[in-house]
């Protein structure tokens, strides 16, 4: 009986030792800290999984159009793990532009409005540029985002998302003078003013060289001055990490996100 008990104890001890010796890799993997951004080009494609946070394009490539897959992609973003405390699990970005120089060719250029730059009268002015931005942001929130979020069954409150202004030279901008750059800034200021009025956090996405070409120097009194930056342009995680240490798009802001493209996917690193 004692020999049998001793044999049992030896067997149990060996089993415990075996369990304790299991490699750490057999435990549940740590949650990913990588975020992804998607938009209309990913319509119909299989979206990434296991993301820490998701950023969704509200527009269909132009500030005046909607992403046709917005509801599906918002639902995807809300399934993010939320593993990065500094980043809301669901964020959005909107396309931006200023077509004031070709306003006769567009139907969305404003003809009236009261702005910080005075009254808009339909001409290519700083006031109408600001009004154009305000109206584009309003449309993106109320006509595109709101109905899509409701259809997706996710949070419809825009204040629970970070709103990034996507500033790229592929869209229409005024050019050729510091006055033109001032009008471009006014459009972004109008968009920012609308979003802030709704209580939503706002940030800026741009390649720094394109940003400077489009907006020039942002003065301290602009509502853009203290907005955080999301910097693209890297193709590796280490490149994105280096971009985290670059200067922000505006002197009063901070770089909080860096994008890198890998495996055909837009991945994002939370900075800091």
PDB file of C-alpha atoms in Angstrom:
ATOM      1  CA  UNK A   1       0.000   0.000   0.000  1.00  0.00           C
ATOM      2  CA  UNK A   2       2.847   2.405   0.847  1.00  0.00           C
ATOM      3  CA  UNK A   3       4.675   1.490  -2.352  1.00  0.00           C
ATOM      4  CA  UNK A   4       1.500   2.141  -4.370  1.00  0.00           C
ATOM      5  CA  UNK A   5       0.948   5.511  -2.662  1.00  0.00           C
ATOM      6  CA  UNK A   6       4.583   6.470  -3.320  1.00  0.00           C
ATOM      7  CA  UNK A   7       4.132   5.568  -6.999  1.00  0.00           C
ATOM      8  CA  UNK A   8       1.015   7.717  -7.226  1.00  0.00           C
ATOM      9  CA  UNK A   9       2.783  10.680  -5.631  1.00  0.00           C
ATOM     10  CA  UNK A  10       5.712  10.369  -8.034  1.00  0.00           C
ATOM     11  CA  UNK A  11       3.322  10.307 -10.997  1.00  0.00           C
ATOM     12  CA  UNK A  12       1.464  13.409  -9.784  1.00  0.00           C
ATOM     13  CA  UNK A  13       4.705  15.294  -9.160  1.00  0.00           C
ATOM     14  CA  UNK A  14       5.911  14.484 -12.676  1.00  0.00           C
ATOM     15  CA  UNK A  15       2.649  15.752 -14.150  1.00  0.00           C
ATOM     16  CA  UNK A  16       2.871  19.020 -12.209  1.00  0.00           C
ATOM     17  CA  UNK A  17       6.473  19.496 -13.312  1.00  0.00           C
ATOM     18  CA  UNK A  18       5.445  18.870 -16.895  1.00  0.00           C
ATOM     19  CA  UNK A  19       2.694  21.523 -16.711  1.00  0.00           C
ATOM     20  CA  UNK A  20       4.997  24.076 -15.107  1.00  0.00           C
ATOM     21  CA  UNK A  21       7.582  23.459 -17.809  1.00  0.00           C
ATOM     22  CA  UNK A  22       5.189  24.323 -20.659  1.00  0.00           C
ATOM     23  CA  UNK A  23       6.620  27.131 -22.807  1.00  0.00           C
ATOM     24  CA  UNK A  24       5.090  30.608 -22.500  1.00  0.00           C
ATOM     25  CA  UNK A  25       3.985  30.444 -26.144  1.00  0.00           C
ATOM     26  CA  UNK A  26       1.295  27.949 -25.172  1.00  0.00           C
ATOM     27  CA  UNK A  27      -0.448  30.648 -23.135  1.00  0.00           C
ATOM     28  CA  UNK A  28      -2.891  33.041 -24.809  1.00  0.00           C
ATOM     29  CA  UNK A  29      -1.032  35.419 -27.095  1.00  0.00           C
ATOM     30  CA  UNK A  30      -0.896  39.048 -26.015  1.00  0.00           C
ATOM     31  CA  UNK A  31      -3.470  41.193 -27.838  1.00  0.00           C
ATOM     32  CA  UNK A  32      -2.236  43.080 -30.891  1.00  0.00           C
ATOM     33  CA  UNK A  33      -1.368  46.747 -30.490  1.00  0.00           C
ATOM     34  CA  UNK A  34      -1.627  47.407 -34.245  1.00  0.00           C
ATOM     35  CA  UNK A  35      -4.538  49.361 -35.704  1.00  0.00           C
ATOM     36  CA  UNK A  36      -5.764  49.340 -39.301  1.00  0.00           C
ATOM     37  CA  UNK A  37      -7.501  51.905 -41.477  1.00  0.00           C
ATOM     38  CA  UNK A  38      -9.924  51.010 -44.254  1.00  0.00           C
ATOM     39  CA  UNK A  39     -12.280  52.828 -46.616  1.00  0.00           C
ATOM     40  CA  UNK A  40     -14.111  52.501 -49.923  1.00  0.00           C
ATOM     41  CA  UNK A  41     -11.214  50.712 -51.750  1.00  0.00           C
ATOM     42  CA  UNK A  42     -11.716  47.821 -49.298  1.00  0.00           C
ATOM     43  CA  UNK A  43     -15.422  47.411 -50.105  1.00  0.00           C
ATOM     44  CA  UNK A  44     -16.109  43.722 -50.697  1.00  0.00           C
ATOM     45  CA  UNK A  45     -12.712  42.655 -49.365  1.00  0.00           C
ATOM     46  CA  UNK A  46     -11.995  40.599 -46.272  1.00  0.00           C
ATOM     47  CA  UNK A  47     -11.026  43.048 -43.554  1.00  0.00           C
ATOM     48  CA  UNK A  48      -8.180  42.465 -41.062  1.00  0.00           C
ATOM     49  CA  UNK A  49      -8.945  40.792 -37.750  1.00  0.00           C
ATOM     50  CA  UNK A  50      -7.534  41.130 -34.271  1.00  0.00           C
ATOM     51  CA  UNK A  51      -6.884  44.849 -34.664  1.00  0.00           C
ATOM     52  CA  UNK A  52      -6.395  46.975 -31.558  1.00  0.00           C
ATOM     53  CA  UNK A  53      -8.335  49.825 -33.163  1.00  0.00           C
ATOM     54  CA  UNK A  54      -9.947  50.563 -36.513  1.00  0.00           C
ATOM     55  CA  UNK A  55     -10.102  53.803 -38.499  1.00  0.00           C
ATOM     56  CA  UNK A  56     -12.759  54.099 -41.202  1.00  0.00           C
ATOM     57  CA  UNK A  57     -13.023  56.539 -44.101  1.00  0.00           C
ATOM     58  CA  UNK A  58     -16.411  58.249 -44.073  1.00  0.00           C
ATOM     59  CA  UNK A  59     -16.178  59.449 -47.677  1.00  0.00           C
ATOM     60  CA  UNK A  60     -15.865  57.748 -51.044  1.00  0.00           C
ATOM     61  CA  UNK A  61     -12.600  59.457 -51.976  1.00  0.00           C
ATOM     62  CA  UNK A  62     -14.122  62.939 -52.304  1.00  0.00           C
ATOM     63  CA  UNK A  63     -15.401  65.224 -49.560  1.00  0.00           C
ATOM     64  CA  UNK A  64     -18.810  65.294 -51.255  1.00  0.00           C
ATOM     65  CA  UNK A  65     -19.359  61.522 -51.490  1.00  0.00           C
ATOM     66  CA  UNK A  66     -20.060  58.711 -49.028  1.00  0.00           C
ATOM     67  CA  UNK A  67     -18.160  55.474 -48.526  1.00  0.00           C
ATOM     68  CA  UNK A  68     -20.672  52.861 -49.798  1.00  0.00           C
ATOM     69  CA  UNK A  69     -19.401  50.311 -47.241  1.00  0.00           C
ATOM     70  CA  UNK A  70     -19.379  52.695 -44.296  1.00  0.00           C
ATOM     71  CA  UNK A  71     -21.883  50.739 -42.204  1.00  0.00           C
ATOM     72  CA  UNK A  72     -20.035  47.429 -42.620  1.00  0.00           C
ATOM     73  CA  UNK A  73     -16.683  49.015 -41.855  1.00  0.00           C
ATOM     74  CA  UNK A  74     -17.954  50.877 -38.791  1.00  0.00           C
ATOM     75  CA  UNK A  75     -19.229  47.564 -37.451  1.00  0.00           C
ATOM     76  CA  UNK A  76     -15.761  46.090 -38.093  1.00  0.00           C
ATOM     77  CA  UNK A  77     -14.069  48.974 -36.247  1.00  0.00           C
ATOM     78  CA  UNK A  78     -16.242  48.481 -33.175  1.00  0.00           C
ATOM     79  CA  UNK A  79     -15.116  44.847 -33.027  1.00  0.00           C
ATOM     80  CA  UNK A  80     -11.549  46.015 -32.364  1.00  0.00           C
ATOM     81  CA  UNK A  81      -9.990  44.792 -29.146  1.00  0.00           C
ATOM     82  CA  UNK A  82      -9.334  48.249 -27.691  1.00  0.00           C
ATOM     83  CA  UNK A  83      -5.950  46.976 -26.513  1.00  0.00           C
ATOM     84  CA  UNK A  84      -4.299  50.410 -26.852  1.00  0.00           C
ATOM     85  CA  UNK A  85      -5.653  52.713 -24.159  1.00  0.00           C
ATOM     86  CA  UNK A  86      -4.509  55.863 -25.957  1.00  0.00           C
ATOM     87  CA  UNK A  87      -6.574  55.050 -29.068  1.00  0.00           C
ATOM     88  CA  UNK A  88     -10.371  54.833 -29.252  1.00  0.00           C
ATOM     89  CA  UNK A  89     -11.262  51.454 -30.729  1.00  0.00           C
ATOM     90  CA  UNK A  90     -13.345  53.088 -33.485  1.00  0.00           C
ATOM     91  CA  UNK A  91     -12.168  56.231 -35.292  1.00  0.00           C
ATOM     92  CA  UNK A  92     -13.024  57.879 -38.606  1.00  0.00           C
ATOM     93  CA  UNK A  93     -11.466  60.127 -41.206  1.00  0.00           C
ATOM     94  CA  UNK A  94     -12.968  62.486 -43.765  1.00  0.00           C
ATOM     95  CA  UNK A  95     -11.670  63.634 -47.128  1.00  0.00           C
ATOM     96  CA  UNK A  96     -10.949  67.337 -47.539  1.00  0.00           C
ATOM     97  CA  UNK A  97     -10.586  69.758 -50.462  1.00  0.00           C
ATOM     98  CA  UNK A  98     -11.044  73.373 -51.544  1.00  0.00           C
ATOM     99  CA  UNK A  99     -12.411  73.737 -55.109  1.00  0.00           C
ATOM    100  CA  UNK A 100     -12.864  77.518 -54.877  1.00  0.00           C
ATOM    101  CA  UNK A 101     -10.792  78.162 -58.005  1.00  0.00           C
ATOM    102  CA  UNK A 102     -13.133  75.933 -60.034  1.00  0.00           C
ATOM    103  CA  UNK A 103     -16.294  76.729 -58.084  1.00  0.00           C
ATOM    104  CA  UNK A 104     -18.287  77.176 -61.313  1.00  0.00           C
ATOM    105  CA  UNK A 105     -17.751  73.461 -61.964  1.00  0.00           C
ATOM    106  CA  UNK A 106     -19.079  72.235 -58.623  1.00  0.00           C
ATOM    107  CA  UNK A 107     -22.560  72.393 -57.153  1.00  0.00           C
ATOM    108  CA  UNK A 108     -21.504  72.391 -53.502  1.00  0.00           C
ATOM    109  CA  UNK A 109     -19.679  75.735 -53.313  1.00  0.00           C
ATOM    110  CA  UNK A 110     -21.564  77.948 -50.821  1.00  0.00           C
ATOM    111  CA  UNK A 111     -23.326  81.142 -51.824  1.00  0.00           C
ATOM    112  CA  UNK A 112     -23.918  82.500 -48.316  1.00  0.00           C
ATOM    113  CA  UNK A 113     -22.972  82.063 -44.692  1.00  0.00           C
ATOM    114  CA  UNK A 114     -21.596  83.941 -41.697  1.00  0.00           C
ATOM    115  CA  UNK A 115     -18.020  82.974 -40.821  1.00  0.00           C
ATOM    116  CA  UNK A 116     -15.084  84.181 -38.674  1.00  0.00           C
ATOM    117  CA  UNK A 117     -13.771  85.742 -41.906  1.00  0.00           C
ATOM    118  CA  UNK A 118     -16.952  87.664 -42.629  1.00  0.00           C
ATOM    119  CA  UNK A 119     -19.910  86.911 -44.865  1.00  0.00           C
ATOM    120  CA  UNK A 120     -19.660  84.414 -47.718  1.00  0.00           C
ATOM    121  CA  UNK A 121     -21.104  85.809 -50.960  1.00  0.00           C
ATOM    122  CA  UNK A 122     -20.350  82.933 -53.321  1.00  0.00           C
ATOM    123  CA  UNK A 123     -16.982  84.163 -54.539  1.00  0.00           C
ATOM    124  CA  UNK A 124     -13.607  82.518 -54.053  1.00  0.00           C
ATOM    125  CA  UNK A 125     -12.914  84.102 -50.684  1.00  0.00           C
ATOM    126  CA  UNK A 126     -11.547  83.010 -47.344  1.00  0.00           C
ATOM    127  CA  UNK A 127     -15.049  83.317 -45.894  1.00  0.00           C
ATOM    128  CA  UNK A 128     -16.586  81.017 -48.500  1.00  0.00           C
ATOM    129  CA  UNK A 129     -13.678  78.587 -48.112  1.00  0.00           C
ATOM    130  CA  UNK A 130     -14.428  78.362 -44.381  1.00  0.00           C
ATOM    131  CA  UNK A 131     -18.145  77.900 -45.099  1.00  0.00           C
ATOM    132  CA  UNK A 132     -17.362  75.167 -47.627  1.00  0.00           C
ATOM    133  CA  UNK A 133     -15.391  73.265 -44.969  1.00  0.00           C
ATOM    134  CA  UNK A 134     -18.156  73.670 -42.391  1.00  0.00           C
ATOM    135  CA  UNK A 135     -20.736  72.313 -44.833  1.00  0.00           C
ATOM    136  CA  UNK A 136     -18.573  69.360 -45.908  1.00  0.00           C
ATOM    137  CA  UNK A 137     -18.054  68.333 -42.277  1.00  0.00           C
ATOM    138  CA  UNK A 138     -21.746  68.749 -41.508  1.00  0.00           C
ATOM    139  CA  UNK A 139     -22.715  66.591 -44.479  1.00  0.00           C
ATOM    140  CA  UNK A 140     -20.165  63.918 -43.563  1.00  0.00           C
ATOM    141  CA  UNK A 141     -21.499  63.725 -40.009  1.00  0.00           C
ATOM    142  CA  UNK A 142     -25.243  64.060 -40.534  1.00  0.00           C
ATOM    143  CA  UNK A 143     -25.798  62.569 -43.994  1.00  0.00           C
ATOM    144  CA  UNK A 144     -23.057  59.925 -44.229  1.00  0.00           C
ATOM    145  CA  UNK A 145     -21.799  58.882 -40.795  1.00  0.00           C
ATOM    146  CA  UNK A 146     -25.024  59.090 -38.774  1.00  0.00           C
ATOM    147  CA  UNK A 147     -27.224  56.918 -41.019  1.00  0.00           C
ATOM    148  CA  UNK A 148     -24.399  54.390 -41.558  1.00  0.00           C
ATOM    149  CA  UNK A 149     -23.718  54.046 -37.825  1.00  0.00           C
ATOM    150  CA  UNK A 150     -27.420  53.541 -37.182  1.00  0.00           C
ATOM    151  CA  UNK A 151     -27.608  50.913 -39.931  1.00  0.00           C
ATOM    152  CA  UNK A 152     -24.552  49.159 -38.474  1.00  0.00           C
ATOM    153  CA  UNK A 153     -26.059  49.106 -34.998  1.00  0.00           C
ATOM    154  CA  UNK A 154     -23.060  50.909 -33.482  1.00  0.00           C
ATOM    155  CA  UNK A 155     -22.588  54.131 -31.530  1.00  0.00           C
ATOM    156  CA  UNK A 156     -24.060  57.040 -33.496  1.00  0.00           C
ATOM    157  CA  UNK A 157     -22.598  59.764 -31.275  1.00  0.00           C
ATOM    158  CA  UNK A 158     -19.789  61.517 -33.232  1.00  0.00           C
ATOM    159  CA  UNK A 159     -18.173  62.627 -29.972  1.00  0.00           C
ATOM    160  CA  UNK A 160     -17.221  58.998 -29.254  1.00  0.00           C
ATOM    161  CA  UNK A 161     -14.933  58.887 -32.306  1.00  0.00           C
ATOM    162  CA  UNK A 162     -11.751  60.730 -33.187  1.00  0.00           C
ATOM    163  CA  UNK A 163     -12.285  62.559 -36.504  1.00  0.00           C
ATOM    164  CA  UNK A 164      -9.188  62.851 -38.711  1.00  0.00           C
ATOM    165  CA  UNK A 165      -9.030  65.367 -41.575  1.00  0.00           C
ATOM    166  CA  UNK A 166      -7.343  63.624 -44.512  1.00  0.00           C
ATOM    167  CA  UNK A 167      -5.330  66.289 -46.379  1.00  0.00           C
ATOM    168  CA  UNK A 168      -3.794  65.035 -49.634  1.00  0.00           C
ATOM    169  CA  UNK A 169      -2.662  66.686 -52.854  1.00  0.00           C
ATOM    170  CA  UNK A 170      -4.684  64.130 -54.853  1.00  0.00           C
ATOM    171  CA  UNK A 171      -7.762  66.190 -54.005  1.00  0.00           C
ATOM    172  CA  UNK A 172      -8.557  69.682 -55.317  1.00  0.00           C
ATOM    173  CA  UNK A 173      -6.763  72.570 -53.605  1.00  0.00           C
ATOM    174  CA  UNK A 174      -6.054  76.188 -54.373  1.00  0.00           C
ATOM    175  CA  UNK A 175      -2.449  77.004 -55.176  1.00  0.00           C
ATOM    176  CA  UNK A 176       0.029  79.597 -56.373  1.00  0.00           C
ATOM    177  CA  UNK A 177       0.091  82.059 -53.483  1.00  0.00           C
ATOM    178  CA  UNK A 178       0.066  82.449 -49.726  1.00  0.00           C
ATOM    179  CA  UNK A 179      -3.496  83.783 -50.070  1.00  0.00           C
ATOM    180  CA  UNK A 180      -4.507  80.485 -51.718  1.00  0.00           C
ATOM    181  CA  UNK A 181      -2.903  78.571 -48.862  1.00  0.00           C
ATOM    182  CA  UNK A 182      -4.829  80.762 -46.429  1.00  0.00           C
ATOM    183  CA  UNK A 183      -8.086  79.820 -48.148  1.00  0.00           C
ATOM    184  CA  UNK A 184      -7.123  76.145 -47.906  1.00  0.00           C
ATOM    185  CA  UNK A 185      -6.490  76.559 -44.191  1.00  0.00           C
ATOM    186  CA  UNK A 186      -9.863  78.253 -43.846  1.00  0.00           C
ATOM    187  CA  UNK A 187     -11.598  75.190 -45.317  1.00  0.00           C
ATOM    188  CA  UNK A 188      -9.917  72.941 -42.758  1.00  0.00           C
ATOM    189  CA  UNK A 189     -10.740  75.448 -40.024  1.00  0.00           C
ATOM    190  CA  UNK A 190     -14.401  75.355 -41.047  1.00  0.00           C
ATOM    191  CA  UNK A 191     -14.425  71.569 -40.872  1.00  0.00           C
ATOM    192  CA  UNK A 192     -12.696  71.644 -37.497  1.00  0.00           C
ATOM    193  CA  UNK A 193     -15.097  74.266 -36.173  1.00  0.00           C
ATOM    194  CA  UNK A 194     -18.113  72.147 -37.064  1.00  0.00           C
ATOM    195  CA  UNK A 195     -16.675  69.002 -35.480  1.00  0.00           C
ATOM    196  CA  UNK A 196     -15.600  70.846 -32.330  1.00  0.00           C
ATOM    197  CA  UNK A 197     -19.061  72.394 -32.115  1.00  0.00           C
ATOM    198  CA  UNK A 198     -20.436  68.858 -32.098  1.00  0.00           C
ATOM    199  CA  UNK A 199     -17.972  67.967 -29.322  1.00  0.00           C
ATOM    200  CA  UNK A 200     -15.854  65.597 -31.405  1.00  0.00           C
ATOM    201  CA  UNK A 201     -12.049  65.247 -31.090  1.00  0.00           C
ATOM    202  CA  UNK A 202     -10.258  66.304 -34.301  1.00  0.00           C
ATOM    203  CA  UNK A 203      -6.833  65.464 -35.752  1.00  0.00           C
ATOM    204  CA  UNK A 204      -4.853  65.971 -38.965  1.00  0.00           C
ATOM    205  CA  UNK A 205      -3.587  63.334 -41.420  1.00  0.00           C
ATOM    206  CA  UNK A 206      -1.081  64.352 -44.092  1.00  0.00           C
ATOM    207  CA  UNK A 207       2.357  63.791 -45.519  1.00  0.00           C
ATOM    208  CA  UNK A 208       4.305  66.743 -44.054  1.00  0.00           C
ATOM    209  CA  UNK A 209       5.583  67.989 -47.437  1.00  0.00           C
ATOM    210  CA  UNK A 210       2.050  67.957 -48.881  1.00  0.00           C
ATOM    211  CA  UNK A 211       0.696  69.627 -45.772  1.00  0.00           C
ATOM    212  CA  UNK A 212       3.127  72.528 -46.089  1.00  0.00           C
ATOM    213  CA  UNK A 213       2.394  72.886 -49.802  1.00  0.00           C
ATOM    214  CA  UNK A 214      -1.375  72.987 -49.235  1.00  0.00           C
ATOM    215  CA  UNK A 215      -1.649  75.011 -46.020  1.00  0.00           C
ATOM    216  CA  UNK A 216       1.584  76.957 -45.621  1.00  0.00           C
ATOM    217  CA  UNK A 217       2.353  77.998 -42.051  1.00  0.00           C
ATOM    218  CA  UNK A 218      -0.485  77.553 -39.579  1.00  0.00           C
ATOM    219  CA  UNK A 219      -0.653  80.564 -37.211  1.00  0.00           C
ATOM    220  CA  UNK A 220      -1.115  80.082 -33.477  1.00  0.00           C
ATOM    221  CA  UNK A 221      -4.579  81.684 -33.568  1.00  0.00           C
ATOM    222  CA  UNK A 222      -5.899  79.031 -35.991  1.00  0.00           C
ATOM    223  CA  UNK A 223      -8.045  76.248 -34.529  1.00  0.00           C
ATOM    224  CA  UNK A 224      -5.753  73.848 -36.426  1.00  0.00           C
ATOM    225  CA  UNK A 225      -2.689  74.859 -34.429  1.00  0.00           C
ATOM    226  CA  UNK A 226      -3.067  72.446 -31.498  1.00  0.00           C
ATOM    227  CA  UNK A 227      -4.559  69.478 -33.350  1.00  0.00           C
ATOM    228  CA  UNK A 228      -2.752  66.154 -33.121  1.00  0.00           C
ATOM    229  CA  UNK A 229      -1.069  64.598 -36.167  1.00  0.00           C
ATOM    230  CA  UNK A 230      -1.324  61.199 -37.871  1.00  0.00           C
ATOM    231  CA  UNK A 231       1.692  60.761 -40.150  1.00  0.00           C
ATOM    232  CA  UNK A 232       1.764  58.372 -43.149  1.00  0.00           C
ATOM    233  CA  UNK A 233       4.648  57.445 -45.439  1.00  0.00           C
ATOM    234  CA  UNK A 234       6.342  54.444 -43.803  1.00  0.00           C
ATOM    235  CA  UNK A 235       6.545  50.905 -45.165  1.00  0.00           C
ATOM    236  CA  UNK A 236       7.752  49.200 -41.978  1.00  0.00           C
ATOM    237  CA  UNK A 237       6.976  49.267 -38.285  1.00  0.00           C
ATOM    238  CA  UNK A 238      10.407  50.750 -37.580  1.00  0.00           C
ATOM    239  CA  UNK A 239       9.730  53.479 -40.150  1.00  0.00           C
ATOM    240  CA  UNK A 240       6.438  54.293 -38.454  1.00  0.00           C
ATOM    241  CA  UNK A 241       8.221  54.394 -35.099  1.00  0.00           C
ATOM    242  CA  UNK A 242      10.685  56.914 -36.576  1.00  0.00           C
ATOM    243  CA  UNK A 243       7.759  59.023 -37.844  1.00  0.00           C
ATOM    244  CA  UNK A 244       6.374  59.090 -34.299  1.00  0.00           C
ATOM    245  CA  UNK A 245       9.437  61.120 -33.376  1.00  0.00           C
ATOM    246  CA  UNK A 246       9.035  63.654 -36.204  1.00  0.00           C
ATOM    247  CA  UNK A 247       7.643  67.147 -35.812  1.00  0.00           C
ATOM    248  CA  UNK A 248       3.834  67.384 -35.875  1.00  0.00           C
ATOM    249  CA  UNK A 249       1.989  69.028 -38.774  1.00  0.00           C
ATOM    250  CA  UNK A 250       1.275  72.059 -36.617  1.00  0.00           C
ATOM    251  CA  UNK A 251       3.605  73.473 -33.990  1.00  0.00           C
ATOM    252  CA  UNK A 252       1.059  73.230 -31.196  1.00  0.00           C
ATOM    253  CA  UNK A 253       0.133  69.586 -31.798  1.00  0.00           C
ATOM    254  CA  UNK A 254       1.596  66.140 -31.112  1.00  0.00           C
ATOM    255  CA  UNK A 255       2.173  63.123 -33.358  1.00  0.00           C
ATOM    256  CA  UNK A 256      -0.112  60.435 -31.912  1.00  0.00           C
ATOM    257  CA  UNK A 257      -0.387  57.992 -34.845  1.00  0.00           C
ATOM    258  CA  UNK A 258       1.959  56.784 -37.585  1.00  0.00           C
ATOM    259  CA  UNK A 259       0.811  54.745 -40.568  1.00  0.00           C
ATOM    260  CA  UNK A 260       2.810  52.081 -42.390  1.00  0.00           C
ATOM    261  CA  UNK A 261       1.749  49.954 -45.360  1.00  0.00           C
ATOM    262  CA  UNK A 262       2.627  46.266 -45.130  1.00  0.00           C
ATOM    263  CA  UNK A 263       1.125  43.261 -46.881  1.00  0.00           C
ATOM    264  CA  UNK A 264      -1.243  45.531 -48.793  1.00  0.00           C
ATOM    265  CA  UNK A 265      -2.801  46.789 -45.554  1.00  0.00           C
ATOM    266  CA  UNK A 266      -2.699  50.216 -43.918  1.00  0.00           C
ATOM    267  CA  UNK A 267      -1.407  49.552 -40.404  1.00  0.00           C
ATOM    268  CA  UNK A 268      -1.098  52.122 -37.651  1.00  0.00           C
ATOM    269  CA  UNK A 269       1.189  52.514 -34.666  1.00  0.00           C
ATOM    270  CA  UNK A 270       0.081  54.454 -31.614  1.00  0.00           C
ATOM    271  CA  UNK A 271       2.867  56.892 -30.716  1.00  0.00           C
ATOM    272  CA  UNK A 272       4.031  57.545 -27.189  1.00  0.00           C
TER     273      UNK A 272
END
